[in-house]
Coordinates of C-alpha atoms in Angstrom, one line a residue:
Chain A
M1 CA 178.8 51.9 20.2
A2 CA 178.9 51.4 16.4
G3 CA 180.5 48.5 14.4
V4 CA 180.0 45.1 13.5
A5 CA 180.5 42.0 15.6
N6 CA 179.9 38.8 13.5
I7 CA 181.0 35.8 15.0
E8 CA 181.5 32.4 13.4
F9 CA 182.6 28.9 15.0
K10 CA 183.4 26.4 12.3
G11 CA 184.1 22.8 13.8
V12 CA 185.9 24.0 16.6
C13 CA 187.8 21.6 19.0
V14 CA 189.5 22.3 22.0
E15 CA 191.5 19.6 23.7
Y16 CA 193.8 19.9 26.9
G17 CA 196.4 17.3 26.7
K18 CA 195.4 13.8 25.4
Y19 CA 192.5 13.1 27.5
V20 CA 190.5 16.2 28.3
R21 CA 188.2 17.6 25.6
A22 CA 186.6 21.1 26.3
L23 CA 184.8 21.5 23.1
T24 CA 184.0 19.1 20.2
D25 CA 183.2 20.0 16.9
V26 CA 181.4 23.1 17.8
S27 CA 179.7 25.3 14.8
F28 CA 177.5 28.3 15.2
T29 CA 177.1 32.0 14.1
V30 CA 176.1 35.0 16.0
E31 CA 174.9 38.2 14.3
K32 CA 175.9 41.6 15.1
G33 CA 173.9 43.2 17.9
E34 CA 172.6 39.9 19.1
F35 CA 172.2 38.9 22.8
V36 CA 173.1 35.2 23.2
F37 CA 173.1 33.2 26.6
F38 CA 175.4 30.1 26.6
V39 CA 173.9 27.6 29.1
G40 CA 175.2 24.5 30.5
R41 CA 176.7 22.8 33.7
T42 CA 180.2 23.5 35.0
G43 CA 182.6 22.0 32.5
S44 CA 180.2 22.0 29.6
G45 CA 182.5 24.3 27.6
K46 CA 180.3 27.6 27.5
S47 CA 183.3 29.6 29.3
T48 CA 185.8 28.2 26.7
I49 CA 183.8 29.6 23.9
L50 CA 184.1 33.1 25.4
K51 CA 187.7 32.4 26.0
L52 CA 188.2 31.5 22.4
L53 CA 187.1 34.7 21.2
S54 CA 189.3 36.7 23.5
R55 CA 192.3 34.4 22.6
E56 CA 192.8 33.3 26.1
V57 CA 192.4 29.8 24.5
Q58 CA 193.3 28.6 21.0
P59 CA 191.4 25.8 19.4
T60 CA 193.0 22.4 18.6
R61 CA 191.2 22.3 15.4
G62 CA 188.7 24.7 13.6
T63 CA 188.3 28.3 13.1
V64 CA 187.0 31.2 14.9
L65 CA 186.1 34.2 13.0
L66 CA 185.3 37.6 14.4
D67 CA 184.2 40.0 11.6
G68 CA 185.7 37.8 9.1
L69 CA 189.1 37.8 10.9
D70 CA 190.7 34.6 12.1
V71 CA 191.0 35.0 15.7
S72 CA 192.5 31.3 16.1
N73 CA 195.5 32.0 13.9
M74 CA 196.2 35.5 14.8
P75 CA 199.8 36.4 15.8
E76 CA 200.3 36.9 19.4
S77 CA 201.4 40.5 18.7
D78 CA 197.7 41.2 17.4
V79 CA 195.8 39.9 20.4
P80 CA 196.0 43.1 22.5
S81 CA 194.2 45.1 19.7
L82 CA 191.7 42.3 19.4
R83 CA 191.0 42.5 23.1
R84 CA 190.6 46.4 22.8
R85 CA 187.5 45.7 20.5
M86 CA 185.9 43.7 23.1
G87 CA 184.8 44.1 26.8
I88 CA 185.6 41.1 29.0
V89 CA 183.7 40.6 32.2
P90 CA 185.5 37.8 34.2
Q91 CA 183.7 35.5 36.5
D92 CA 185.5 36.6 39.5
F93 CA 185.0 40.6 38.8
G94 CA 188.9 40.8 38.7
L95 CA 188.9 44.2 40.7
L96 CA 191.8 45.7 42.4
P97 CA 191.0 45.8 46.2
R98 CA 193.4 48.6 47.2
K99 CA 191.9 50.7 44.5
K100 CA 188.9 53.0 44.5
A101 CA 186.0 52.4 41.9
W102 CA 187.3 55.2 39.8
E103 CA 190.9 54.2 40.3
N104 CA 190.1 50.6 39.0
I105 CA 188.7 52.0 35.7
G106 CA 191.4 54.6 35.5
Y107 CA 194.3 52.0 36.1
A108 CA 192.6 49.8 33.0
M109 CA 192.5 52.9 30.9
R110 CA 196.0 53.8 31.8
A111 CA 197.3 50.5 31.1
V112 CA 195.8 50.5 27.4
G113 CA 197.9 53.7 26.9
K114 CA 195.2 56.5 27.6
R115 CA 196.6 59.8 28.9
R116 CA 195.9 60.8 32.3
I117 CA 193.7 63.8 31.2
E118 CA 191.8 61.6 29.0
V119 CA 191.1 59.3 31.8
R120 CA 189.7 62.0 34.0
K121 CA 187.3 63.0 31.3
A122 CA 186.1 59.4 30.8
I123 CA 185.8 58.0 34.1
E124 CA 182.4 59.9 34.9
P125 CA 180.4 58.9 32.0
I126 CA 181.5 55.2 32.2
L127 CA 180.5 55.0 35.6
E128 CA 177.2 56.9 35.0
N129 CA 176.6 54.5 32.1
V130 CA 176.3 51.7 35.0
N131 CA 174.8 53.7 37.5
L132 CA 177.9 53.8 39.7
A133 CA 178.8 57.6 39.6
H134 CA 177.8 58.0 43.2
R135 CA 180.1 55.1 44.3
A136 CA 183.2 56.3 42.4
D137 CA 185.2 56.9 45.8
A138 CA 184.2 53.5 47.3
F139 CA 186.7 50.7 47.4
P140 CA 185.5 47.3 46.0
T141 CA 185.4 45.9 49.6
E142 CA 182.9 48.6 50.4
M143 CA 180.6 47.6 47.5
S144 CA 177.8 45.0 47.3
G145 CA 178.3 42.0 45.0
G146 CA 176.1 43.8 42.5
E147 CA 177.9 47.0 42.6
Q148 CA 181.3 45.2 42.1
Q149 CA 180.1 43.3 39.2
R150 CA 178.7 46.7 37.5
L151 CA 182.3 48.1 38.2
A152 CA 183.7 45.0 36.3
I153 CA 181.2 45.7 33.5
A154 CA 182.3 49.5 33.6
R155 CA 185.8 48.5 33.2
A156 CA 185.0 46.4 30.2
L157 CA 183.5 49.5 28.7
I158 CA 186.6 51.6 28.5
N159 CA 187.5 50.7 25.0
S160 CA 183.8 51.4 23.6
P161 CA 183.6 47.6 22.7
Q162 CA 181.5 46.2 19.8
L163 CA 181.4 43.0 21.7
I164 CA 180.8 42.2 25.4
L165 CA 181.8 38.7 26.8
A166 CA 180.6 38.0 30.3
D167 CA 181.4 34.7 32.1
E168 CA 179.0 33.8 34.7
P169 CA 178.2 37.5 35.5
T170 CA 175.5 36.5 38.1
G171 CA 177.3 33.4 39.7
N172 CA 178.1 35.3 42.8
L173 CA 174.9 37.4 43.1
D174 CA 171.4 37.0 44.5
A175 CA 168.3 37.2 42.4
D176 CA 167.8 41.0 42.6
H177 CA 171.2 41.7 41.8
S178 CA 171.4 39.3 38.9
I179 CA 168.4 40.8 37.2
E180 CA 170.1 44.3 37.6
I181 CA 173.2 43.1 35.9
I182 CA 171.5 41.2 33.1
T183 CA 169.2 44.4 32.7
L184 CA 172.4 46.5 32.5
L185 CA 173.8 44.1 29.9
Q186 CA 170.7 44.3 28.0
E187 CA 170.9 48.1 27.9
L188 CA 174.3 47.9 26.5
N189 CA 173.0 45.4 23.9
Q190 CA 170.2 47.9 22.9
Q191 CA 173.0 50.5 22.4
G192 CA 174.4 48.4 19.6
A193 CA 176.9 46.0 21.4
T194 CA 176.8 42.3 20.8
V195 CA 176.4 40.5 24.1
L196 CA 177.5 37.0 24.8
V197 CA 176.9 35.7 28.3
A198 CA 177.7 32.2 29.7
T199 CA 175.5 31.3 32.6
H200 CA 174.0 28.4 34.5
D201 CA 171.3 30.6 36.3
L202 CA 168.0 29.2 35.1
M203 CA 166.1 32.1 37.1
V204 CA 168.0 34.8 34.5
L205 CA 167.1 32.7 31.7
E206 CA 163.3 32.7 32.6
K207 CA 163.3 36.2 33.2
F208 CA 165.0 37.1 29.9
S209 CA 163.7 34.4 27.7
Q210 CA 163.3 36.7 24.8
H211 CA 167.3 36.4 24.1
R212 CA 168.7 33.4 22.1
V213 CA 170.0 30.5 24.2
I214 CA 172.7 28.1 23.1
T215 CA 172.7 25.1 25.3
M216 CA 176.0 23.3 25.8
E217 CA 176.6 19.7 27.1
K218 CA 179.9 17.9 27.3
G219 CA 181.7 20.3 25.1
Q220 CA 179.0 20.2 22.3
I221 CA 175.9 22.1 21.4
S222 CA 172.8 20.4 22.4
H223 CA 170.4 22.9 21.6
A224 CA 170.7 26.1 19.5
Chain B
M1 CA 205.1 60.3 26.0
L2 CA 206.2 61.5 29.6
D3 CA 202.7 60.5 30.5
R4 CA 203.3 57.0 29.5
L5 CA 206.7 56.7 31.2
E6 CA 205.2 58.2 34.4
F7 CA 202.7 55.2 34.5
L8 CA 205.5 52.6 33.6
V9 CA 207.8 53.9 36.2
S10 CA 205.1 54.2 39.0
E11 CA 204.1 50.6 38.3
A12 CA 207.9 49.5 38.8
F13 CA 208.1 51.3 42.2
T14 CA 204.6 49.9 43.3
A15 CA 206.1 46.4 42.7
L16 CA 209.4 47.4 44.6
R17 CA 207.2 48.5 47.5
R18 CA 205.2 45.3 47.5
N19 CA 208.2 43.0 47.3
T20 CA 210.3 44.8 49.9
W21 CA 212.0 41.9 51.4
M22 CA 212.8 40.1 48.0
S23 CA 214.0 43.3 46.7
F24 CA 216.1 43.8 49.7
A25 CA 217.7 40.4 49.2
A26 CA 218.4 41.1 45.4
I27 CA 219.8 44.5 46.0
T28 CA 222.2 43.4 48.8
T29 CA 223.4 40.4 47.1
S30 CA 224.0 42.2 43.8
C31 CA 225.8 44.8 45.8
M32 CA 228.1 42.3 47.5
A33 CA 228.9 40.8 44.0
L34 CA 229.6 44.0 42.4
F35 CA 231.8 45.1 45.6
L36 CA 233.9 41.9 45.3
L37 CA 234.2 42.4 41.6
G38 CA 234.6 46.1 41.6
G39 CA 237.1 46.0 44.6
M40 CA 239.1 43.3 42.9
A41 CA 239.2 45.2 39.6
F42 CA 240.4 48.4 41.4
A43 CA 242.9 46.6 43.5
Y44 CA 244.2 44.9 40.5
R45 CA 244.4 48.1 38.7
G46 CA 246.4 49.8 41.4
I47 CA 248.8 47.0 41.6
A48 CA 249.3 46.6 37.9
G49 CA 249.8 50.5 37.8
Y50 CA 252.6 50.1 40.4
A51 CA 254.1 47.0 38.3
E52 CA 254.4 49.3 35.4
T53 CA 256.4 52.0 37.3
L54 CA 258.5 49.1 38.5
P55 CA 261.1 48.7 35.6
S56 CA 262.4 52.1 36.3
K57 CA 263.1 51.2 39.9
L58 CA 264.4 47.7 39.3
E59 CA 268.0 47.5 38.2
V60 CA 270.2 44.5 37.6
R61 CA 273.6 44.8 39.1
V62 CA 276.3 42.9 37.3
F63 CA 279.7 42.6 38.9
L64 CA 282.7 42.3 36.8
V65 CA 286.1 40.1 37.1
D66 CA 289.0 42.2 37.4
K67 CA 291.0 40.4 34.5
R68 CA 289.4 41.8 31.4
T69 CA 290.3 44.2 28.7
D70 CA 288.4 47.4 27.9
F71 CA 287.6 45.8 24.5
E72 CA 285.8 43.0 26.6
T73 CA 283.9 45.5 28.6
K74 CA 282.7 47.6 25.7
Q75 CA 281.6 44.5 24.0
A76 CA 279.6 43.1 26.9
M77 CA 277.9 46.4 27.3
E78 CA 276.8 46.2 23.7
Q79 CA 275.4 42.7 24.1
I80 CA 273.6 43.6 27.2
G81 CA 272.2 46.5 25.4
K82 CA 270.7 44.4 22.7
L83 CA 269.0 42.1 25.1
K84 CA 265.1 42.3 25.3
G85 CA 263.8 44.1 28.1
V86 CA 267.0 46.1 28.7
R87 CA 266.7 49.8 28.4
R88 CA 270.2 51.2 29.5
V89 CA 273.5 49.7 30.5
A90 CA 276.0 51.9 32.7
L91 CA 279.5 51.1 33.7
V92 CA 280.1 51.9 37.5
T93 CA 283.8 51.8 38.3
K94 CA 285.0 50.4 41.6
A95 CA 286.3 53.9 42.5
E96 CA 283.0 55.5 41.8
A97 CA 281.0 52.9 43.7
W98 CA 283.6 53.1 46.6
A99 CA 283.4 56.9 46.6
K100 CA 279.5 56.7 46.8
L101 CA 279.7 54.3 49.5
Q102 CA 282.2 56.3 51.5
R103 CA 279.7 59.2 51.3
E104 CA 276.8 57.3 52.4
M105 CA 278.3 55.2 55.2
P106 CA 281.7 57.0 56.2
D107 CA 281.9 55.0 59.5
I108 CA 282.1 51.6 58.1
T109 CA 284.2 52.5 55.1
K110 CA 287.0 54.3 57.1
G111 CA 290.3 52.9 57.3
I112 CA 289.7 50.0 54.8
S113 CA 290.9 49.6 51.1
N114 CA 288.2 49.5 48.4
P115 CA 287.0 45.7 48.1
L116 CA 284.3 46.5 45.5
P117 CA 284.7 45.3 41.8
D118 CA 283.7 47.2 38.8
A119 CA 279.9 46.8 37.9
F120 CA 277.3 47.3 35.3
N121 CA 274.1 49.0 36.2
V122 CA 271.4 47.4 33.9
S123 CA 268.0 49.3 33.8
L124 CA 265.0 47.4 32.6
S125 CA 262.1 48.3 30.4
D126 CA 260.2 45.1 31.1
V127 CA 260.2 43.4 34.5
D128 CA 259.0 40.2 33.1
E129 CA 262.2 40.0 31.1
A130 CA 264.3 40.3 34.4
N131 CA 265.1 36.5 34.6
K132 CA 265.9 35.9 31.1
V133 CA 268.2 39.1 31.1
A134 CA 270.0 38.0 34.2
T135 CA 270.4 34.4 32.8
S136 CA 271.9 35.7 29.5
I137 CA 274.3 38.0 31.7
R138 CA 275.5 35.2 33.8
K139 CA 276.9 33.4 30.9
M140 CA 279.4 36.2 29.9
P141 CA 283.2 35.5 30.8
I142 CA 283.7 38.8 32.2
V143 CA 281.1 38.4 34.9
E144 CA 281.8 37.2 38.5
K145 CA 280.5 33.9 39.6
D146 CA 277.1 34.7 41.3
G147 CA 277.9 38.4 40.1
V148 CA 274.3 39.0 38.9
K149 CA 271.9 40.7 41.6
Y150 CA 268.5 42.0 41.1
E151 CA 265.2 42.0 43.0
G152 CA 263.7 39.1 41.5
E153 CA 261.7 38.4 44.6
T154 CA 259.8 41.6 44.2
Q155 CA 258.8 40.9 40.6
A156 CA 257.7 37.4 41.6
L157 CA 255.6 38.6 44.4
L158 CA 253.9 41.2 42.1
S159 CA 253.1 38.7 39.5
Q160 CA 251.9 36.2 42.2
T161 CA 249.7 38.8 43.8
L162 CA 248.0 39.9 40.4
T163 CA 247.4 36.3 39.4
L164 CA 245.8 35.5 42.9
L165 CA 243.7 38.6 42.6
R166 CA 242.4 37.8 39.2
W167 CA 241.5 34.4 40.3
V168 CA 240.1 35.2 43.8
G169 CA 238.1 38.0 42.3
S170 CA 236.8 36.0 39.2
A171 CA 235.7 33.0 41.6
L172 CA 234.3 35.1 44.4
G173 CA 232.8 37.7 42.2
G174 CA 231.4 35.1 39.9
L175 CA 229.8 33.1 42.6
M176 CA 228.1 36.3 44.1
L177 CA 226.9 37.3 40.8
L178 CA 225.3 34.1 39.9
T179 CA 223.6 34.1 43.6
S180 CA 222.2 37.7 42.8
A181 CA 221.3 36.8 39.4
V182 CA 218.9 34.0 41.0
L183 CA 217.6 36.5 43.5
I184 CA 216.8 39.0 41.0
Y185 CA 215.3 36.5 38.8
N186 CA 213.2 35.3 41.8
A187 CA 212.3 38.9 42.8
I188 CA 210.8 39.5 39.5
R189 CA 209.1 36.2 39.4
M190 CA 207.5 37.1 42.9
T191 CA 206.5 40.5 41.4
I192 CA 204.7 38.4 38.6
V193 CA 203.0 36.5 41.1
A194 CA 202.2 39.1 43.6
R195 CA 200.9 41.4 40.7
R196 CA 199.1 38.7 38.7
R197 CA 195.7 40.3 39.4
E198 CA 196.9 43.7 37.7
I199 CA 198.8 41.8 34.9
R200 CA 195.5 39.7 34.2
I201 CA 193.4 42.8 34.2
M202 CA 195.9 44.6 31.8
S203 CA 196.0 41.6 29.7
L204 CA 192.2 41.4 29.4
V205 CA 191.6 45.1 28.6
G206 CA 194.3 44.8 26.0
A207 CA 197.5 46.2 27.4
T208 CA 200.4 45.4 25.0
R209 CA 202.9 43.0 26.1
S210 CA 205.5 45.8 26.5
T211 CA 203.2 47.7 28.9
I212 CA 203.1 44.6 31.0
V213 CA 206.8 43.9 30.7
I214 CA 208.5 47.2 31.0
P215 CA 207.7 47.8 34.6
L216 CA 209.3 44.4 35.5
L217 CA 212.3 45.3 33.6
I218 CA 212.5 48.8 35.3
E219 CA 212.2 46.9 38.6
G220 CA 215.3 44.7 37.8
I221 CA 217.3 48.0 36.5
I222 CA 216.5 49.7 39.6
Q223 CA 217.6 46.8 42.0
G224 CA 220.8 46.4 40.1
A225 CA 221.6 50.1 40.0
I226 CA 221.1 50.4 43.9
G227 CA 223.4 47.4 44.3
G228 CA 226.0 49.1 42.1
L229 CA 225.5 52.3 43.9
I230 CA 225.9 50.8 47.6
A231 CA 228.9 48.7 46.2
S232 CA 230.5 52.0 45.2
F233 CA 230.3 53.5 48.7
L234 CA 231.7 50.1 50.1
I235 CA 234.6 50.6 47.8
M236 CA 235.1 54.1 48.7
A237 CA 235.0 53.3 52.4
G238 CA 237.4 50.2 51.7
H239 CA 239.7 52.4 50.0
Q240 CA 239.9 54.8 52.9
L241 CA 240.5 52.0 55.3
L242 CA 243.3 50.6 53.1
I243 CA 245.0 54.2 53.2
R244 CA 244.9 54.3 56.8
L245 CA 246.2 50.8 57.2
M246 CA 249.0 51.4 54.6
A247 CA 250.1 54.6 56.4
N248 CA 251.6 52.3 59.2
F249 CA 253.7 50.4 56.6
A250 CA 255.4 53.3 55.0
G251 CA 257.2 53.2 51.8
F252 CA 256.9 50.1 49.7
I253 CA 253.4 50.2 48.1
R254 CA 251.5 53.5 48.3
V255 CA 247.7 53.3 47.8
G256 CA 246.8 55.5 44.8
A257 CA 243.7 57.6 44.5
L258 CA 240.4 56.3 43.8
P259 CA 238.9 57.5 40.5
L260 CA 235.5 58.2 42.1
I261 CA 233.5 59.0 39.0
L262 CA 234.8 55.8 37.1
V263 CA 233.9 53.7 40.3
F264 CA 230.4 55.1 40.8
G265 CA 229.6 55.3 36.9
S266 CA 230.9 51.9 36.2
L267 CA 229.3 50.2 39.0
V268 CA 225.8 51.7 38.8
A269 CA 226.0 51.1 35.0
L270 CA 227.0 47.5 35.3
G271 CA 224.4 46.9 38.3
A272 CA 221.7 48.5 36.1
L273 CA 222.7 46.3 33.0
Y274 CA 223.0 43.2 35.1
G275 CA 219.5 43.8 36.7
L276 CA 218.1 44.3 33.2
I277 CA 219.7 41.0 32.0
C278 CA 218.2 39.0 34.9
S279 CA 214.7 40.5 34.7
M280 CA 214.7 39.9 30.9
F281 CA 215.2 36.2 31.7
A282 CA 212.5 36.3 34.3
V283 CA 210.0 38.0 32.0
R284 CA 211.1 35.6 29.0
D285 CA 208.7 32.9 30.0
P286 CA 205.1 33.9 29.0
R287 CA 203.3 31.5 31.2
G288 CA 203.9 33.7 34.2
I289 CA 202.5 36.8 32.4
A290 CA 198.8 36.6 31.5

């Protein structure tokens, strides 16, 4: 996973309507290859930071730069190629229950234009990367929470991303599975990917205290 | 390329399978709309075709007064021949007409003297001009009072029928088209709701808008085309029924042959185009598509 992920937020504000402020004047940088936790209560703005990078949300004011590229002012037509540079792990896993594990990966690959033969070759290494090769034929409903989350991470790897955005990846998991998932993300980080994780799981923060933590409170950075 | 097309088409069929009832509603309504419009169009075409052949069948008979000179007769023939909508004028003398009548109805004409006047047979090239031609001829001095006879009722009936068909077809067909537009639109919106998980995943992994939208457009095209296909079969069945019904009313209007390729081709193409337009409206609003 070679490449550069250099993130810079400059005075970013996000407002929903007149009265709801998700972020207020947020500025920070993340260097390539970093592993960063965004911590805070529900509604503190940590998920919004990840969504700004994937352009699911646009800032009301300020600038979001990824590798020097202004993500906030990017034309809509460039958003798909932006998202192919990152792996997004949503909070709810976002798996297709009627498709097997390998089909979930294959479907995403087909959606980004990969040919059937390319999909066949790529699926096994991707599932091996998240230790799920032995569960390739299982449906998501037959998998544990930890396995489902690993499958969601596997799907995020289909474009060999330089940046991984994980929104509450341990939110639905018990302690053991939470550690397993963060360890997996840590391994991907060691392979070169920049990893940003939004979480409110204090156990995870204690266990992986070697990583940088940015604390959010009421849409502002309270501690970086 | 084929690989990609196969993915997009299979996505469209998956959507059709999942949305069976909404698809069924959209297909049946677009079918009824196309059946009405197509049926009316082909009926109109048939009657208009018949109307075009009518001038050769429709003649104006002009009975002449006895007291006239040959010069007046010749002059009147020239004047009538110059009228708009007139193709030919022929003089039928009372002797010729009586001889013909005697041949056709010997029992009725036996033992009586010839009561018929001399007459002009005026052939028309344009049925719509029949009234004007008749009015102009009536003013001529060598024409008997009430001596102009023609089948004006036939022409008027045809004209009224064509106008009625045009209005009824447009109104009913238009109403059905509007209803099916709403249903196809709703079917596509329902697909977007039913497939929001897939659409969200596609969007998150970086699928282009066209990859997300094309299956939805294909779905609309398929719904419209199937509607057109079923409408073609209905028109074909209706045509057969009409032929059997008209067989009992021999003579006046014959039901012409149905141009099958034109019916199927135009209705399927029209349905597909219609489905495409409706689904384009449905996917235009990006809020429904992640």
